[in-house]
CSV table of C-alpha atoms and ligand atoms in Angstrom, one decimal:
chain,number,residue,atom,x,y,z
A,255,MET,CA,35.5,-10.2,6.2
A,256,SER,CA,31.8,-11.9,6.2
A,257,PRO,CA,28.9,-10.0,7.5
A,258,VAL,CA,27.7,-10.3,10.7
A,259,ILE,CA,24.6,-12.0,11.0
A,260,ALA,CA,23.9,-13.4,13.7
A,261,LYS,CA,22.0,-16.8,14.3
A,262,PRO,CA,18.2,-17.1,14.7
A,263,MET,CA,16.9,-18.2,18.2
A,264,HIS,CA,13.2,-18.7,17.7
A,265,GLN,CA,11.4,-18.5,20.7
A,266,GLU,CA,7.9,-19.9,19.2
A,267,SER,CA,5.9,-18.8,22.1
A,268,ALA,CA,3.5,-16.3,22.2
A,269,LYS,CA,4.9,-13.2,24.4
A,270,GLY,CA,2.7,-11.4,27.3
A,271,PRO,CA,1.8,-8.4,26.6
A,272,GLU,CA,4.4,-6.9,29.0
A,273,ALA,CA,7.1,-9.0,27.7
A,274,ARG,CA,9.8,-6.9,26.2
A,275,CYS,CA,11.5,-7.9,23.1
A,276,SER,CA,14.8,-6.5,22.6
A,277,PHE,CA,16.6,-5.7,18.8
A,278,GLU,CA,19.9,-5.7,19.5
A,279,ARG,CA,20.7,-8.2,17.1
A,280,SER,CA,18.9,-6.3,14.1
A,281,ALA,CA,20.7,-3.4,15.6
A,282,ALA,CA,24.6,-4.5,15.2
A,283,ALA,CA,23.4,-6.5,11.8
A,284,ILE,CA,22.3,-3.2,10.5
A,285,ALA,CA,25.2,-1.4,12.1
A,286,GLU,CA,27.6,-4.0,10.5
A,287,ASN,CA,26.0,-4.1,7.0
A,288,SER,CA,26.0,-0.4,6.4
A,289,ARG,CA,29.2,-0.8,4.8
A,290,TYR,CA,27.5,-2.9,2.3
A,291,VAL,CA,23.6,-1.3,2.1
A,292,ALA,CA,23.3,1.9,1.8
A,293,GLY,CA,21.8,2.9,5.6
A,294,GLY,CA,21.4,-1.1,5.6
A,295,VAL,CA,18.2,-1.0,4.2
A,296,ASN,CA,16.9,-1.8,0.5
A,297,SER,CA,14.4,1.2,0.4
A,298,ALA,CA,13.9,4.3,2.0
A,299,PHE,CA,11.0,3.6,3.8
A,300,ARG,CA,12.4,1.2,5.9
A,301,ILE,CA,14.4,3.8,7.3
A,302,GLY,CA,12.9,5.5,10.2
A,303,MET,CA,11.3,2.1,12.6
A,304,ALA,CA,11.0,2.8,15.6
A,305,GLY,CA,13.7,0.6,17.6
A,306,GLY,CA,15.6,0.7,14.4
A,307,PRO,CA,15.3,-1.5,11.3
A,308,LEU,CA,14.6,-4.8,11.9
A,309,VAL,CA,16.3,-7.8,10.2
A,310,PHE,CA,13.8,-11.2,9.6
A,311,SER,CA,15.0,-14.8,9.5
A,312,HIS,CA,11.7,-16.0,8.6
A,313,GLY,CA,7.5,-15.5,8.6
A,314,GLU,CA,5.1,-18.0,9.1
A,315,GLY,CA,0.9,-17.1,8.8
A,316,PRO,CA,0.6,-13.4,10.4
A,317,TYR,CA,3.9,-13.5,11.9
A,318,LEU,CA,7.1,-12.5,11.4
A,319,PHE,CA,10.9,-13.8,13.1
A,320,ASP,CA,13.7,-11.5,13.5
A,321,ILE,CA,17.3,-12.8,13.9
A,322,ASP,CA,16.8,-11.7,18.2
A,323,GLY,CA,14.2,-14.6,18.4
A,324,ASN,CA,11.3,-12.2,18.5
A,325,ARG,CA,7.8,-13.3,17.0
A,326,LEU,CA,6.0,-10.7,16.0
A,327,ILE,CA,2.6,-10.3,14.9
A,328,ASP,CA,2.9,-8.3,11.5
A,329,TYR,CA,0.3,-5.6,10.5
A,330,TYR,CA,2.8,-4.3,7.8
A,331,CYS,CA,1.8,-7.0,5.8
A,332,GLY,CA,4.3,-6.1,3.1
A,333,MET,CA,3.5,-2.9,3.0
A,334,GLY,CA,0.1,-4.1,2.2
A,335,ALA,CA,1.0,-7.0,0.0
A,336,MET,CA,0.7,-10.1,2.2
A,337,VAL,CA,-3.3,-10.2,2.3
A,338,LEU,CA,-2.8,-13.8,2.4
A,339,GLY,CA,0.2,-14.1,5.1
A,340,HIS,CA,3.7,-15.0,5.0
A,341,THR,CA,3.3,-18.3,3.7
A,342,PRO,CA,0.6,-19.1,1.6
A,343,HIS,CA,0.7,-22.6,0.6
A,344,SER,CA,-1.2,-22.7,-2.5
A,345,VAL,CA,1.5,-19.7,-3.7
A,346,GLN,CA,4.4,-21.6,-2.6
A,347,GLN,CA,3.6,-24.2,-4.5
A,348,ALA,CA,3.0,-23.0,-7.7
A,349,VAL,CA,5.9,-20.9,-7.3
A,350,LYS,CA,7.9,-24.1,-6.8
A,351,ASP,CA,6.0,-25.7,-9.6
A,352,GLN,CA,7.1,-23.3,-12.2
A,353,VAL,CA,10.6,-22.5,-10.8
A,354,ASP,CA,11.0,-26.1,-12.5
A,355,LYS,CA,9.4,-25.5,-15.6
A,356,GLY,CA,11.7,-22.4,-16.0
A,357,ILE,CA,11.9,-18.8,-14.9
A,358,LEU,CA,12.1,-16.4,-17.8
A,359,TYR,CA,11.0,-17.2,-21.0
A,360,ALA,CA,10.8,-13.2,-22.7
A,361,GLY,CA,7.6,-14.7,-24.9
A,362,GLN,CA,4.6,-15.6,-24.0
A,363,SER,CA,3.0,-18.1,-21.3
A,364,GLU,CA,-0.4,-19.6,-20.4
A,365,VAL,CA,-0.2,-18.7,-17.1
A,366,GLU,CA,0.4,-14.9,-18.2
A,367,PHE,CA,-2.5,-15.2,-20.2
A,368,GLU,CA,-4.4,-16.9,-17.3
A,369,ALA,CA,-3.5,-14.2,-14.9
A,370,ALA,CA,-5.0,-11.5,-17.1
A,371,ARG,CA,-8.1,-13.4,-17.7
A,372,ILE,CA,-8.2,-13.3,-13.7
A,373,LEU,CA,-8.1,-9.9,-13.4
A,374,CYS,CA,-10.5,-8.8,-16.4
A,375,GLN,CA,-13.0,-11.2,-14.9
A,376,TYR,CA,-12.8,-9.0,-11.5
A,377,ILE,CA,-11.9,-5.5,-11.7
A,378,PRO,CA,-14.6,-3.5,-13.6
A,379,SER,CA,-12.2,-1.4,-15.0
A,380,ALA,CA,-9.9,-4.0,-16.7
A,381,GLN,CA,-10.7,-4.7,-20.9
A,382,ARG,CA,-7.3,-5.0,-21.5
A,383,ILE,CA,-4.2,-5.4,-19.2
A,384,ARG,CA,-0.3,-5.3,-19.1
A,385,PHE,CA,1.7,-6.8,-16.8
A,386,GLY,CA,5.0,-4.8,-15.2
A,387,SER,CA,6.6,-5.4,-11.6
A,388,SER,CA,6.2,-2.5,-9.5
A,389,GLY,CA,3.4,0.2,-8.9
A,390,SER,CA,6.2,3.1,-9.5
A,391,GLU,CA,6.6,1.6,-13.4
A,392,VAL,CA,2.9,0.8,-14.5
A,393,ALA,CA,1.9,4.5,-12.8
A,394,GLN,CA,4.4,5.6,-15.5
A,395,ALA,CA,3.0,3.2,-18.1
A,396,ALA,CA,-0.4,5.1,-17.2
A,397,PHE,CA,0.5,8.7,-18.0
A,398,ARG,CA,2.1,7.6,-21.1
A,399,LEU,CA,-0.9,6.4,-22.6
A,400,ALA,CA,-2.9,9.4,-21.5
A,401,ARG,CA,-0.8,11.9,-23.0
A,402,ALA,CA,-0.7,10.1,-25.7
A,403,THR,CA,-4.3,10.3,-26.5
A,404,THR,CA,-5.3,13.7,-25.1
A,405,GLY,CA,-2.3,15.2,-26.5
A,406,ASN,CA,-2.3,16.8,-23.3
A,407,ARG,CA,0.7,17.4,-20.9
A,408,ILE,CA,-0.2,18.3,-17.6
A,409,ILE,CA,-1.2,14.8,-15.2
A,410,LEU,CA,-3.2,16.3,-11.8
A,411,LYS,CA,-2.2,14.4,-8.9
A,412,PHE,CA,-3.6,14.9,-4.8
A,413,GLU,CA,-1.7,16.0,-1.8
A,414,GLY,CA,-1.2,13.3,0.3
A,415,HIS,CA,-1.5,10.6,-2.8
A,416,TYR,CA,1.1,8.6,-3.5
A,417,HIS,CA,2.4,6.8,-7.3
A,418,GLY,CA,5.7,5.8,-6.9
A,419,TRP,CA,9.3,7.2,-6.4
A,420,PHE,CA,9.6,8.5,-9.8
A,421,ASP,CA,10.9,12.2,-10.4
A,422,ASN,CA,7.5,13.3,-12.5
A,423,ILE,CA,5.1,11.8,-10.1
A,424,LEU,CA,7.3,11.9,-6.5
A,425,TRP,CA,5.3,15.5,-5.6
A,426,SER,CA,3.5,16.8,-2.9
A,427,THR,CA,3.2,13.0,-1.3
A,428,ALA,CA,3.4,14.4,2.2
A,429,PRO,CA,4.4,17.9,2.6
A,430,ALA,CA,5.0,20.0,5.3
A,431,LYS,CA,2.9,22.6,6.1
A,432,ASP,CA,5.2,24.8,5.8
A,433,ALA,CA,6.2,23.6,1.9
A,434,ALA,CA,2.2,22.9,0.8
A,435,GLY,CA,1.5,26.2,0.2
A,436,PRO,CA,-2.5,27.5,0.5
A,437,ALA,CA,-5.1,24.8,0.7
A,438,GLU,CA,-7.4,26.3,-2.0
A,439,ALA,CA,-4.0,26.3,-4.1
A,440,PRO,CA,-1.7,24.1,-3.0
A,441,SER,CA,1.8,24.1,-4.0
A,442,LEU,CA,4.4,21.5,-6.0
A,443,ALA,CA,6.1,20.1,-2.9
A,444,PRO,CA,8.9,17.7,-4.1
A,445,GLY,CA,9.8,14.8,-2.3
A,446,SER,CA,13.2,14.2,-2.6
A,447,LYS,CA,16.2,16.1,-3.1
A,448,GLY,CA,18.0,15.4,-6.8
A,449,GLN,CA,14.2,15.2,-8.0
A,450,ASP,CA,14.0,16.9,-11.5
A,451,THR,CA,12.6,20.2,-11.0
A,452,SER,CA,11.6,20.7,-15.0
A,453,ASP,CA,9.1,17.6,-14.1
A,454,ALA,CA,7.0,20.0,-11.9
A,455,ALA,CA,5.7,21.9,-15.4
A,456,GLY,CA,4.0,18.6,-16.3
A,457,LEU,CA,1.9,18.0,-13.0
A,458,ASP,CA,-0.5,20.4,-10.7
A,459,VAL,CA,-1.9,19.3,-7.6
A,460,LEU,CA,-5.0,19.9,-5.9
A,461,GLY,CA,-6.7,19.1,-2.3
A,462,TRP,CA,-8.3,15.8,-2.6
A,463,ASN,CA,-12.3,14.9,-1.9
A,464,ASP,CA,-13.0,18.9,-2.9
A,465,LEU,CA,-15.1,18.2,-6.3
A,466,PRO,CA,-15.6,22.0,-7.0
A,467,ALA,CA,-11.8,22.5,-7.1
A,468,LEU,CA,-11.3,19.9,-9.7
A,469,GLU,CA,-14.1,20.8,-11.8
A,470,ALA,CA,-12.8,24.2,-11.8
A,471,ARG,CA,-9.2,22.3,-12.6
A,472,LEU,CA,-10.4,20.5,-15.5
A,473,ALA,CA,-12.5,22.9,-17.1
A,474,ARG,CA,-9.4,24.6,-17.9
A,475,GLY,CA,-8.8,22.2,-20.5
A,476,ASP,CA,-4.9,21.1,-20.7
A,477,ILE,CA,-5.0,18.1,-18.1
A,478,ALA,CA,-4.1,14.5,-19.8
A,479,ALA,CA,-4.8,12.6,-16.8
A,480,VAL,CA,-6.4,12.7,-13.4
A,481,ILE,CA,-4.6,10.0,-11.1
A,482,MET,CA,-6.0,9.3,-7.6
A,483,GLU,CA,-6.2,7.0,-4.6
A,484,PRO,CA,-10.1,5.6,-5.2
A,485,ALA,CA,-10.0,5.8,-1.1
A,486,MET,CA,-6.7,7.6,0.3
A,487,CYS,CA,-4.7,5.2,2.0
A,488,ASN,CA,-0.4,6.1,2.1
A,489,GLN,CA,-1.9,8.8,4.4
A,490,GLY,CA,-4.8,8.0,6.4
A,491,ALA,CA,-7.5,6.1,5.3
A,492,ILE,CA,-9.7,8.5,3.8
A,493,ALA,CA,-12.8,7.5,1.6
A,494,PRO,CA,-14.4,9.4,-0.9
A,495,ALA,CA,-16.8,11.6,-0.2
A,496,PRO,CA,-20.1,10.4,-1.3
A,497,GLY,CA,-20.3,12.0,-5.0
A,498,TYR,CA,-16.9,12.4,-5.4
A,499,LEU,CA,-15.5,9.7,-7.8
A,500,GLU,CA,-18.7,9.9,-9.6
A,501,GLY,CA,-18.4,13.8,-10.3
A,502,ALA,CA,-14.5,13.6,-11.0
A,503,LEU,CA,-15.4,10.6,-14.0
A,504,ALA,CA,-18.3,13.0,-15.2
A,505,ALA,CA,-15.5,15.9,-15.3
A,506,CYS,CA,-13.2,13.7,-16.7
A,507,ARG,CA,-15.3,12.4,-19.3
A,508,ARG,CA,-16.4,16.3,-20.4
A,509,ASN,CA,-13.0,17.7,-20.3
A,510,GLY,CA,-11.6,14.5,-22.1
A,511,THR,CA,-9.2,13.7,-19.6
A,512,ILE,CA,-8.4,10.5,-18.6
A,513,LEU,CA,-9.4,8.6,-14.8
A,514,ILE,CA,-7.0,7.0,-13.3
A,515,PHE,CA,-7.6,4.8,-10.4
A,516,ASP,CA,-4.2,3.7,-8.0
A,517,GLU,CA,-5.1,0.6,-6.7
A,518,VAL,CA,-2.3,-0.3,-5.5
A,519,ILE,CA,-3.2,-0.3,-2.0
A,520,THR,CA,-7.2,-0.4,-2.2
A,521,GLY,CA,-6.8,-3.1,-4.8
A,522,PHE,CA,-8.0,-6.7,-3.1
A,523,ARG,CA,-7.9,-5.1,0.6
A,524,LEU,CA,-11.5,-2.6,0.1
A,525,GLY,CA,-12.7,-5.9,-1.7
A,526,ARG,CA,-12.2,-8.6,-4.1
A,527,SER,CA,-12.9,-5.9,-7.3
A,528,GLY,CA,-10.9,-3.2,-5.9
A,529,ALA,CA,-12.3,0.2,-4.8
A,530,GLN,CA,-13.7,1.1,-7.9
A,531,ALA,CA,-16.1,-1.9,-7.3
A,532,ARG,CA,-16.9,-1.0,-4.0
A,533,PHE,CA,-18.1,2.6,-4.9
A,534,GLY,CA,-19.6,2.0,-8.1
A,535,VAL,CA,-17.3,4.2,-10.4
A,536,THR,CA,-15.3,2.5,-12.9
A,537,PRO,CA,-12.3,4.4,-13.9
A,538,ASP,CA,-10.5,4.9,-17.5
A,539,LEU,CA,-7.4,3.1,-16.8
A,540,SER,CA,-6.2,1.5,-12.9
A,541,ILE,CA,-3.2,0.4,-11.7
A,542,PHE,CA,-2.1,-2.6,-9.5
A,543,ALA,CA,0.5,-3.9,-7.5
A,544,LYS,CA,1.1,-4.6,-3.9
A,545,ALA,CA,-1.6,-7.8,-3.2
A,546,ILE,CA,-2.0,-8.9,-6.5
A,547,ALA,CA,-0.1,-11.7,-6.0
A,548,ASN,CA,0.9,-11.9,-2.0
A,549,GLY,CA,4.3,-10.4,-2.1
A,550,PHE,CA,5.6,-11.0,-5.5
A,551,PRO,CA,6.9,-8.1,-7.7
A,552,VAL,CA,3.4,-8.1,-9.8
A,553,ALA,CA,1.7,-4.8,-10.9
A,554,ALA,CA,0.0,-4.7,-13.6
A,555,LEU,CA,-2.3,-1.4,-15.5
A,556,VAL,CA,-5.7,-2.7,-16.2
A,557,GLY,CA,-8.1,-0.5,-18.5
A,558,ARG,CA,-10.4,0.7,-21.4
A,559,GLY,CA,-9.5,-1.5,-24.9
A,560,ASP,CA,-9.1,1.4,-27.0
A,561,LEU,CA,-6.3,3.3,-24.6
A,562,MET,CA,-5.2,-0.3,-23.7
A,563,ASP,CA,-4.5,-1.2,-27.5
A,564,MET,CA,-2.4,2.0,-27.8
A,565,PHE,CA,0.6,-0.4,-27.1
A,566,ALA,CA,-0.5,-2.5,-29.5
A,567,THR,CA,-1.0,-0.3,-32.7
A,568,GLY,CA,-1.2,3.3,-31.7
A,569,GLY,CA,3.1,3.5,-31.5
A,570,VAL,CA,3.0,3.8,-27.7
A,571,LEU,CA,6.0,1.9,-25.9
A,572,HIS,CA,6.1,0.0,-22.7
A,573,GLY,CA,8.4,-2.8,-21.8
A,574,GLY,CA,10.3,-4.6,-19.5
A,575,THR,CA,12.4,-7.6,-19.0
A,576,PHE,CA,10.6,-9.0,-16.4
A,577,ASN,CA,7.2,-8.1,-17.3
A,578,SER,CA,4.9,-11.1,-16.7
A,579,GLN,CA,8.1,-13.6,-15.9
A,580,PRO,CA,6.1,-17.0,-15.3
A,581,VAL,CA,7.6,-17.8,-11.8
A,582,THR,CA,5.4,-14.1,-10.7
A,583,MET,CA,2.8,-14.9,-12.9
A,584,ALA,CA,2.0,-18.6,-11.2
A,585,ALA,CA,2.5,-16.3,-7.5
A,586,MET,CA,-0.3,-14.2,-8.9
A,587,VAL,CA,-2.9,-16.5,-10.4
A,588,ALA,CA,-2.4,-19.1,-7.2
A,589,ALA,CA,-3.2,-16.0,-5.0
A,590,GLN,CA,-6.0,-14.5,-7.3
A,591,ASN,CA,-7.7,-18.1,-6.9
A,592,GLU,CA,-7.2,-17.8,-2.8
A,593,LEU,CA,-9.0,-14.7,-2.7
A,594,THR,CA,-13.0,-15.6,-2.1
A,595,ALA,CA,-16.1,-14.3,-0.9
A,596,GLN,CA,-15.7,-16.6,2.6
A,597,GLN,CA,-12.3,-15.1,3.0
A,598,TYR,CA,-13.3,-11.5,2.8
A,599,GLU,CA,-16.2,-11.7,4.8
A,600,SER,CA,-14.5,-13.7,7.6
A,601,ALA,CA,-11.2,-12.0,7.5
A,602,SER,CA,-13.4,-8.2,7.4
A,603,ARG,CA,-15.2,-9.4,10.7
A,604,ARG,CA,-11.9,-9.7,12.5
A,605,GLY,CA,-10.3,-6.8,10.6
A,606,VAL,CA,-13.2,-4.7,11.9
A,607,ARG,CA,-12.7,-6.4,15.0
A,608,LEU,CA,-9.1,-5.2,15.9
A,609,ARG,CA,-10.3,-1.6,14.3
A,610,ASP,CA,-13.1,-0.8,16.7
A,611,GLY,CA,-11.1,-2.4,19.7
A,612,ILE,CA,-8.7,-0.4,18.9
A,613,ALA,CA,-10.6,2.9,19.0
A,614,THR,CA,-12.2,1.6,22.2
A,615,ILE,CA,-9.2,1.1,24.1
A,616,LEU,CA,-7.4,4.1,23.2
A,617,GLN,CA,-10.6,6.5,24.5
A,618,GLU,CA,-10.3,4.5,27.4
A,619,SER,CA,-6.3,5.1,27.9
A,620,GLY,CA,-7.7,9.0,27.4
A,621,ILE,CA,-5.6,9.2,24.4
A,622,LYS,CA,-7.2,11.6,21.6
A,623,ALA,CA,-7.2,9.8,18.2
A,624,GLN,CA,-9.2,9.0,15.2
A,625,VAL,CA,-9.6,5.0,13.8
A,626,THR,CA,-10.8,5.6,10.2
A,627,GLY,CA,-10.9,3.1,7.7
A,628,PHE,CA,-11.8,-0.4,6.2
A,629,GLU,CA,-11.7,-3.5,7.1
A,630,LEU,CA,-8.2,-4.7,5.8
A,631,MET,CA,-6.7,-1.5,5.7
A,632,PHE,CA,-7.2,1.6,8.3
A,633,HIS,CA,-5.7,4.2,9.9
A,634,VAL,CA,-4.6,4.9,13.6
A,635,GLY,CA,-4.7,8.8,13.5
A,636,PHE,CA,-3.0,10.9,17.6
A,637,GLY,CA,-4.2,13.8,18.2
A,638,LEU,CA,-7.2,14.7,15.8
A,639,ASP,CA,-10.8,15.6,16.4
A,640,ALA,CA,-12.6,14.4,14.0
A,641,PRO,CA,-11.7,11.9,10.7
A,642,ALA,CA,-9.8,13.3,8.6
A,643,ARG,CA,-11.3,14.1,4.9
A,644,SER,CA,-7.9,15.1,3.4
A,645,TYR,CA,-4.2,15.8,3.8
A,646,ARG,CA,-4.7,18.6,5.4
A,647,ASP,CA,-6.5,17.4,7.9
A,648,LEU,CA,-3.8,15.0,8.8
A,649,LEU,CA,-0.9,18.0,9.0
A,650,LYS,CA,-2.3,17.7,12.7
A,651,LEU,CA,-1.6,14.2,13.7
A,652,ASP,CA,0.7,13.7,16.7
A,653,LYS,CA,3.6,11.5,14.8
A,654,VAL,CA,5.5,11.9,17.7
A,655,LEU,CA,3.1,10.2,20.4
A,656,TYR,CA,2.1,7.6,17.6
A,657,VAL,CA,5.9,6.4,17.5
A,658,LYS,CA,6.1,5.7,21.2
A,659,PHE,CA,2.9,3.4,20.8
A,660,ALA,CA,4.9,1.8,18.0
A,661,HIS,CA,7.8,1.4,19.4
A,662,ALA,CA,5.5,0.2,22.4
A,663,LEU,CA,3.5,-2.1,20.5
A,664,LEU,CA,7.1,-3.4,19.1
A,665,LYS,CA,8.7,-4.1,22.5
A,666,ARG,CA,5.0,-6.5,23.1
A,667,GLY,CA,5.2,-8.4,20.0
A,668,VAL,CA,3.2,-6.7,17.3
A,669,ARG,CA,4.8,-4.8,14.3
A,670,ILE,CA,2.8,-1.8,12.8
A,671,LEU,CA,3.8,0.9,10.9
A,672,GLU,CA,5.0,4.4,12.4
A,673,ARG,CA,2.5,6.3,9.8
A,674,GLY,CA,-0.3,5.0,11.3
A,675,ALA,CA,-1.4,2.2,8.3
A,676,TRP,CA,-2.5,-1.0,9.4
A,677,PHE,CA,-3.0,-4.2,7.4
A,678,VAL,CA,-5.0,-7.1,8.1
A,679,SER,CA,-4.3,-10.3,6.5
A,680,PHE,CA,-6.5,-13.4,6.4
A,681,VAL,CA,-4.7,-14.9,8.4
A,682,HIS,CA,-4.7,-12.7,11.6
A,683,ASP,CA,-7.2,-15.1,13.2
A,684,ASP,CA,-9.7,-14.3,16.2
A,685,ALA,CA,-6.6,-15.7,18.7
A,686,VAL,CA,-4.4,-13.2,17.0
A,687,ILE,CA,-6.5,-10.5,16.9
A,688,ASP,CA,-7.2,-11.1,21.1
A,689,ALA,CA,-3.5,-10.9,21.7
A,690,THR,CA,-3.1,-8.1,19.7
A,691,LEU,CA,-6.0,-6.0,21.4
A,692,GLU,CA,-3.9,-7.0,24.6
A,693,ALA,CA,-0.6,-5.6,23.6
A,694,VAL,CA,-2.5,-2.4,22.4
A,695,ARG,CA,-3.7,-1.8,25.8
A,696,SER,CA,-0.8,-2.7,27.6
A,697,ALA,CA,1.1,-0.3,25.2
A,698,ALA,CA,-1.5,2.3,25.5
A,699,GLN,CA,-1.4,2.5,29.4
A,700,GLU,CA,2.5,2.8,29.1
A,701,ILE,CA,2.2,6.1,26.5
A,702,ALA,CA,-0.9,7.5,28.5
A,703,ALA,CA,1.0,7.7,31.6
A,704,GLY,CA,4.0,9.3,29.8
A,705,LYS,CA,6.5,6.3,30.2
B,1058,PLP,C1,-0.9,3.9,-3.8
B,1058,PLP,C2,0.6,3.2,-4.6
B,1058,PLP,N1,0.5,3.7,-5.7
B,1058,PLP,C3,1.6,3.6,-6.0
B,1058,PLP,C4,2.9,2.9,-5.4
B,1058,PLP,C5,4.5,2.5,-5.4
B,1058,PLP,O1,4.3,1.1,-5.9
B,1058,PLP,P1,5.4,0.5,-5.2
B,1058,PLP,O2,6.2,0.6,-4.7
B,1058,PLP,O3,5.6,-1.1,-6.2
B,1058,PLP,O4,6.3,0.5,-6.9
B,1058,PLP,C6,2.8,2.6,-3.8
B,1058,PLP,C7,3.9,2.1,-3.1
B,1058,PLP,O5,3.2,2.3,-1.6
B,1058,PLP,C8,1.2,2.7,-3.3
B,1058,PLP,O6,1.0,2.6,-2.0
């Protein structure tokens, strides 16, 4: 029997904030196709959606269209990847042109060198680069390089920071309170059943934004690398405390440890040159993915020439059939060329208007919340009395109420992540922001009234 995918019935007109979208066709398609695709989804992070996982027919600018015919203003933005929106013409055209020239060469191409030169031009830590296909994968390359360089085994990470789904690093990404241990000496908590628990021996965890704790741990001299999101954006949207990144770099230098910034989210969102330029701290290595090629599977490990050249002459192996695949490289070059200062400036103004507008509406509706973060990526945290400074503060989030809010917004044609993150693109224009704020007001009233 062929899978049931209902024919889309697109409703192109904007729905008013009271309009109710329904998602029956998505629900039916997920139920039917769960016979073929485990859970009906291809990533664990797509399962727990309020209203159920949705099935989409197409995207356009800031919108996604689902098979129920709903037009949704999209703040997932491909989990942060679609900084140019869903249909940037120049990227689409570059991909079409490259497809005509061949798909995979298993050799070098001019377009990958062009992509590399762009990163080296804009990213402070990028003296050399290596491309991969996902953030998870290039994080592994960074660990291997750090271990080879230092001779140490342990990678030090922070609670609430996520660096991919692989066994050796999927620890303490969002631990429950009872699994997290004491704040001053956190326990390593696995993120999945089936993980190789012996990997914990190659890892340690600390609370983030606590410089004395980091300095004390590094002084033991056994850490190969410290990896962190330079602004914590997987959980919450938390800026580094003043002096924290500088202090972390200095402590790494003192102890012969490699500092890795995971800019998979912050890269090309906190600015053209990433969080490292915004905060003025240049790490040894950095990883980028997501927005680097606006939705095409490109990731990059970039860093100091002497470290990166270990891949060439130092006996450190890095491979991958799809690394620097020309079609994705063409997408990357086109996407990178769209990242202009002028675009950042105008999109940032709109992002701030949205962020601050949400905060005002929630306050007026009597919903206790903290809205924190940046222009093109921020976090709405229900139930918090004060802005979170690290993961432990986020344990106080009222997640149940936020899921209700996310669902109320979805019914009004606005799609947000249930974990509180909002991703804004260059094409969320003022009219889209206005429509969103109207829907936020209506959804906030609904949940404040306990409906
Ligand atoms: C900060 C961060 N690092 C690494 C990753 C892993 O990237 P990928 O999903 O491309 O493997 C993610 C994914 O969400 C991320 O947010």
